[in-house]
Amino acid sequence: MNLVESLEKSLIKNDKIPQLSSGDTVRVHQRIVEGDKERIQVFQGTIIRLRRGGANANFTVRRIATNNVGVERTYLLFSPRIERVEVLRHAKVRRAQLYYFRDLQGKSARLKERRVDAKPAAKAAIA
Amino acid sequence: MKKLIGRKVGMTQLFDEKGNVTGVTVIEAGPNYVTQIKTMAKEGYDAIQLGFGEVQAKKLSRGELGHLGNLAPNTKYPKRKELAGVPPVKHLYENRIKAVDGMKAGDVVKADIFKAGEFVDISGTSKGRGFAGNIKRHGFHRQKKTHGASDRERAPGSIGAGTGIGHVEKGTRMAGHFGDEARTSVRLKVMMVDVERNLIAVAGSVPGANGGVVVIKEAKKA
């Protein structure tokens, strides 16, 4: 491990971001500062790309806006501007980068849900 | 003037508390060892000699080891000086300032002499590019690939007047060796200092390849 890697290890990970994977449907709450005003902007869509790699680790969320326009936003995993990320749904995907999604629309641009069992602790709480 | 010898480690990026990202170069700055103190009385000028880059003792000559005080005096060489705490180091640079009282050869200087928010100048040896053409070396424009042009894509064009002058002006920019030169990046902001690991991160780029030796000085211009 070189010194840059060890330095990046010491970066404070944004603990409001859960474990993400490609194909997840997420709601990203981002803090936006305009002049002296601050607000939270929410962006909901599918993760089509996850890039690891030190301080530049990021993920790209794609959603279809009005008029069938695809909108993609990339967020940095270490950014303190990300207020919260909610994972709404996991999906079954067969590759890490879902670039083929850009060419699909409507019914074909759907992903099959991958249901994840609740953690044993959570299960016990229900029972 | 504050001065340190370091080694360029590589580049990464840092976030501030507002979430702004800055691209930074990380430099392993120190530990530097004071290897000699030069005085007006003895050497004719005031300076502190700093050493950096620990190596195996066998990588240095006997003369170098003697200068660093790594050879113990014995009956044959009673004049040898012995310095405690200076390991065999590869790189020596001078800082032309008067030594403050109490500073002596063998002292250690660490990255903490610089603070985040300060500005520094960083000197190093730029990456060697070998024999480079005009486009890479001087930023000339490329010529046309088509419209009847042939074999002129990266040619320099005219290099001067005709028989009026009868020769090419001195200093005309042409192809030649590029890079591997001493270069200084000025007024780089110190973004972070890690005292424990002797790391300094400065905003922006620094001359040379990763692993290259660089000298960090206080910024000349405010």
XYZ file of C-alpha atoms in Angstrom:
349
model
C 0.000 0.000 0.000
C 1.506 3.297 -0.991
C 1.213 6.519 0.942
C -1.590 7.989 -1.155
C -3.705 4.896 -0.584
C -3.046 5.004 3.124
C -4.037 8.668 3.142
C -7.237 7.919 1.279
C -8.002 5.163 3.785
C -8.039 7.804 6.478
C -10.715 9.854 4.689
C -13.920 9.987 6.629
C -16.435 7.827 4.912
C -19.904 9.359 4.670
C -21.793 6.981 6.949
C -25.153 8.135 5.616
C -24.507 6.206 2.423
C -25.423 2.522 2.751
C -23.908 -0.333 0.807
C -24.918 0.244 -2.830
C -24.838 -1.936 -5.892
C -25.610 -1.522 -9.583
C -29.297 -1.757 -10.403
C -30.440 -0.413 -7.038
C -33.253 2.110 -7.107
C -32.229 4.909 -4.781
C -33.322 8.291 -3.492
C -30.347 10.588 -3.064
C -30.774 13.565 -0.745
C -28.166 16.153 -1.648
C -27.472 19.369 0.218
C -27.265 22.260 -2.219
C -25.757 25.576 -1.165
C -26.750 28.619 -3.181
C -25.212 31.777 -1.838
C -26.202 31.759 1.814
C -29.267 29.580 1.294
C -29.258 25.848 1.714
C -31.744 23.247 0.622
C -32.027 19.519 0.094
C -32.576 18.204 -3.406
C -33.856 14.698 -3.919
C -33.014 12.651 -6.982
C -34.545 9.233 -7.508
C -33.387 6.726 -10.066
C -31.438 3.577 -10.834
C -27.739 3.191 -10.166
C -26.156 2.415 -13.506
C -22.559 2.706 -12.449
C -20.474 2.298 -9.303
C -16.859 3.287 -9.397
C -14.570 2.507 -6.522
C -11.056 3.839 -6.232
C -9.999 5.956 -3.324
C -11.193 9.479 -2.862
C -12.807 9.605 -6.287
C -15.238 6.740 -5.623
C -18.604 7.661 -7.126
C -21.905 6.343 -8.414
C -24.186 7.435 -11.231
C -27.965 7.535 -10.922
C -30.186 7.561 -14.000
C -33.817 8.515 -14.164
C -36.281 9.290 -16.911
C -37.533 12.868 -16.574
C -40.495 14.465 -18.300
C -40.718 14.165 -22.083
C -38.858 10.871 -21.828
C -35.506 12.569 -21.336
C -32.897 10.496 -19.561
C -31.083 12.372 -16.767
C -27.933 11.068 -15.106
C -26.230 12.473 -12.052
C -22.936 11.351 -10.582
C -22.320 11.606 -6.845
C -19.043 11.263 -4.988
C -19.161 8.637 -2.256
C -16.993 10.693 0.097
C -18.830 13.945 -0.436
C -20.133 15.512 2.765
C -22.827 17.174 0.648
C -24.787 13.945 0.403
C -27.306 14.108 3.198
C -28.831 10.628 2.862
C -29.252 7.781 0.378
C -32.296 5.523 0.625
C -32.231 2.194 -1.153
C -35.784 1.482 -2.336
C -35.217 -1.673 -4.315
C -32.471 -4.069 -5.325
C -32.482 -5.572 -8.788
C -31.049 -8.589 -10.481
C -28.327 -7.380 -12.838
C -25.642 -9.291 -14.660
C -23.040 -6.600 -15.088
C -21.441 -3.816 -13.083
C -21.978 -1.013 -15.579
C -25.506 -0.812 -16.938
C -24.697 1.414 -19.912
C -27.100 -0.589 -22.072
C -29.850 1.103 -20.102
C -29.255 4.270 -22.065
C -30.539 2.610 -25.218
C -33.645 1.187 -23.604
C -36.910 2.862 -22.748
C -40.371 2.004 -21.587
C -41.126 -1.615 -20.803
C -37.704 -2.939 -21.778
C -35.988 -0.569 -19.333
C -37.098 -2.558 -16.332
C -35.109 -4.683 -13.958
C -36.229 -7.764 -12.101
C -36.342 -7.229 -8.367
C -33.884 -9.047 -6.171
C -35.409 -9.522 -2.760
C -32.960 -9.516 0.092
C -33.723 -11.296 3.316
C -33.783 -9.068 6.354
C -30.842 -9.465 8.663
C -31.265 -12.291 11.255
C -31.405 -9.696 14.031
C -34.259 -7.870 12.336
C -36.063 -11.164 11.770
C -35.785 -12.038 15.415
C -37.241 -8.671 16.327
C -40.318 -9.388 14.218
C -40.773 -12.906 15.595
C 12.758 30.977 4.975
C 11.322 27.562 5.637
C 12.551 24.781 3.406
C 12.100 21.027 3.260
C 13.216 18.263 0.962
C 10.557 15.739 0.051
C 9.437 13.108 -2.374
C 6.407 13.372 -4.617
C 4.065 10.518 -3.727
C 1.156 11.054 -6.101
C -2.111 12.860 -6.564
C -5.538 12.431 -5.020
C -8.387 14.695 -3.981
C -9.553 16.131 -0.682
C -12.907 17.417 0.542
C -13.312 20.448 2.772
C -16.087 20.683 5.344
C -18.369 22.422 2.823
C -17.965 19.566 0.380
C -15.712 21.310 -2.141
C -13.206 19.003 -3.795
C -9.605 19.996 -4.484
C -7.105 17.995 -6.501
C -3.946 17.724 -4.430
C -0.413 16.429 -4.756
C 0.814 14.462 -1.772
C 4.453 14.936 -0.811
C 6.373 12.874 1.696
C 8.157 15.804 3.318
C 10.778 14.620 5.694
C 12.073 13.743 8.083
C 14.897 16.072 7.090
C 18.131 15.983 9.042
C 20.371 18.957 9.683
C 23.671 17.624 8.389
C 25.818 20.734 8.607
C 25.596 24.322 9.750
C 27.584 26.748 7.671
C 28.630 30.084 9.087
C 29.902 33.373 7.738
C 33.085 32.922 9.765
C 33.948 29.481 8.454
C 32.399 28.983 5.022
C 31.828 32.608 4.048
C 28.014 32.397 4.108
C 25.263 31.305 6.443
C 23.336 28.155 5.596
C 21.777 25.042 6.991
C 22.405 21.855 5.075
C 19.459 19.465 5.067
C 19.534 15.763 4.233
C 16.667 13.558 3.072
C 16.052 10.106 1.663
C 17.361 7.308 3.819
C 19.389 4.688 1.988
C 21.539 1.742 2.930
C 24.986 2.784 4.103
C 26.609 0.758 1.300
C 24.902 2.980 -1.274
C 27.014 5.955 -0.185
C 30.718 6.591 -0.552
C 33.034 6.714 2.451
C 33.332 10.453 1.953
C 29.590 10.922 2.096
C 29.286 8.702 5.152
C 32.055 10.651 6.853
C 30.299 13.932 6.124
C 27.066 12.561 7.607
C 28.954 11.472 10.718
C 28.324 7.783 10.182
C 31.954 6.769 10.646
C 33.271 6.574 14.190
C 36.630 8.211 14.954
C 39.484 5.848 15.691
C 43.201 6.088 16.348
C 44.023 6.396 12.678
C 41.331 9.038 11.983
C 40.850 10.880 15.265
C 39.394 13.987 13.576
C 36.248 12.249 12.394
C 33.084 13.838 13.736
C 30.274 11.641 14.912
C 26.681 12.809 14.536
C 23.967 11.202 16.546
C 20.675 10.654 14.788
C 21.622 11.260 11.152
C 21.101 8.102 9.073
C 22.734 7.624 5.667
C 20.809 10.022 3.389
C 20.918 10.403 -0.361
C 19.898 14.011 -0.973
C 21.480 17.144 0.485
C 20.206 20.675 -0.042
C 21.135 23.980 1.533
C 18.809 26.473 3.093
C 20.616 29.817 3.035
C 19.480 31.183 6.330
C 21.279 31.885 9.542
C 20.900 29.036 11.997
C 18.873 29.951 15.027
C 20.498 29.485 18.416
C 20.440 25.935 19.631
C 20.193 24.403 16.163
C 22.910 21.878 15.597
C 23.880 19.208 13.122
C 21.846 16.106 13.847
C 18.557 17.921 14.441
C 15.424 16.611 12.751
C 13.061 18.850 10.759
C 9.576 17.549 10.093
C 6.631 18.424 7.910
C 4.977 20.361 10.733
C 6.999 23.502 9.947
C 4.346 24.116 7.288
C 0.725 24.733 8.214
C -2.456 24.206 6.230
C -3.464 27.434 4.491
C 0.084 28.636 3.825
C 1.442 29.084 0.309
C 4.568 27.318 -0.900
C 6.776 27.098 -3.986
C 7.762 23.590 -5.026
C 10.791 22.842 -7.196
C 11.532 19.598 -8.913
C 12.819 18.055 -12.094
C 10.146 17.852 -14.780
C 9.365 14.595 -16.547
C 11.821 13.937 -19.403
C 10.152 13.729 -22.813
C 13.248 13.017 -24.864
C 13.680 14.630 -28.267
C 10.299 16.279 -28.782
C 8.860 18.093 -31.775
C 7.544 21.627 -31.945
C 3.972 20.712 -31.126
C 4.723 19.021 -27.815
C 7.663 21.235 -26.894
C 6.417 24.698 -27.833
C 2.699 24.264 -28.369
C 2.802 24.894 -32.125
C -0.269 24.133 -34.196
C -0.570 21.124 -36.411
C -0.821 21.694 -40.148
C -3.485 20.310 -42.462
C -3.875 16.591 -42.972
C -5.744 16.988 -46.243
C -6.344 19.688 -48.894
C -3.267 18.594 -50.787
C -0.881 18.686 -47.823
C 1.552 15.835 -47.527
C 4.177 15.045 -44.903
C 3.572 18.430 -43.224
C 1.274 17.502 -40.352
C 3.627 18.225 -37.482
C 6.173 20.374 -39.326
C 7.088 23.780 -37.814
C 6.329 25.905 -40.892
C 8.539 28.864 -41.732
C 11.620 29.311 -39.565
C 12.504 32.802 -40.754
C 12.926 35.300 -43.595
C 14.682 34.635 -46.895
C 17.921 36.006 -48.238
C 17.263 39.379 -46.544
C 18.627 38.045 -43.309
C 20.174 34.971 -44.801
C 20.193 32.936 -41.614
C 17.863 31.530 -39.002
C 17.418 33.833 -35.997
C 19.030 32.648 -32.795
C 16.506 31.333 -30.310
C 14.027 30.218 -32.974
C 11.849 27.560 -31.383
C 12.563 24.175 -32.876
C 12.438 20.492 -31.976
C 14.870 19.276 -29.353
C 15.254 17.834 -25.906
C 12.236 18.557 -23.725
C 11.678 17.993 -20.033
C 14.060 16.748 -17.344
C 14.648 20.393 -16.395
C 14.500 22.175 -13.057
C 11.044 23.683 -12.712
C 9.209 25.456 -9.912
C 5.477 25.521 -9.325
C 4.760 28.743 -7.476
C 2.221 29.674 -4.838
C 0.599 26.328 -4.169
C -1.740 26.263 -1.208
C -1.014 23.778 1.557
C -4.267 21.886 2.036
C -3.253 19.408 4.691
C -0.287 18.475 6.862
C -0.057 15.006 8.377
C 2.632 15.288 11.039
C 2.516 11.622 11.947
C 3.358 10.390 8.458
C 5.240 13.537 7.399
C 2.872 14.178 4.509
C 2.023 17.520 2.961
C -0.813 17.890 0.457
C -0.756 20.955 -1.812
C -3.468 22.074 -4.210
C -2.469 21.537 -7.815
C 0.371 19.793 -9.578
C 4.065 19.566 -8.847
C 6.912 19.076 -11.365
C 8.249 15.590 -11.973
C 7.159 11.993 -11.778
C 5.907 10.214 -8.680
C 8.890 9.347 -6.526
C 10.851 12.375 -7.698
C 12.685 14.591 -5.214
C 11.122 18.021 -4.674
C 12.084 21.015 -2.565
C 9.314 22.847 -0.693
C 9.910 26.494 0.164
C 7.854 29.303 1.546
C 6.140 31.138 -1.315
C 8.270 33.960 -2.689
C 5.277 36.040 -3.768
C 2.643 36.822 -1.205
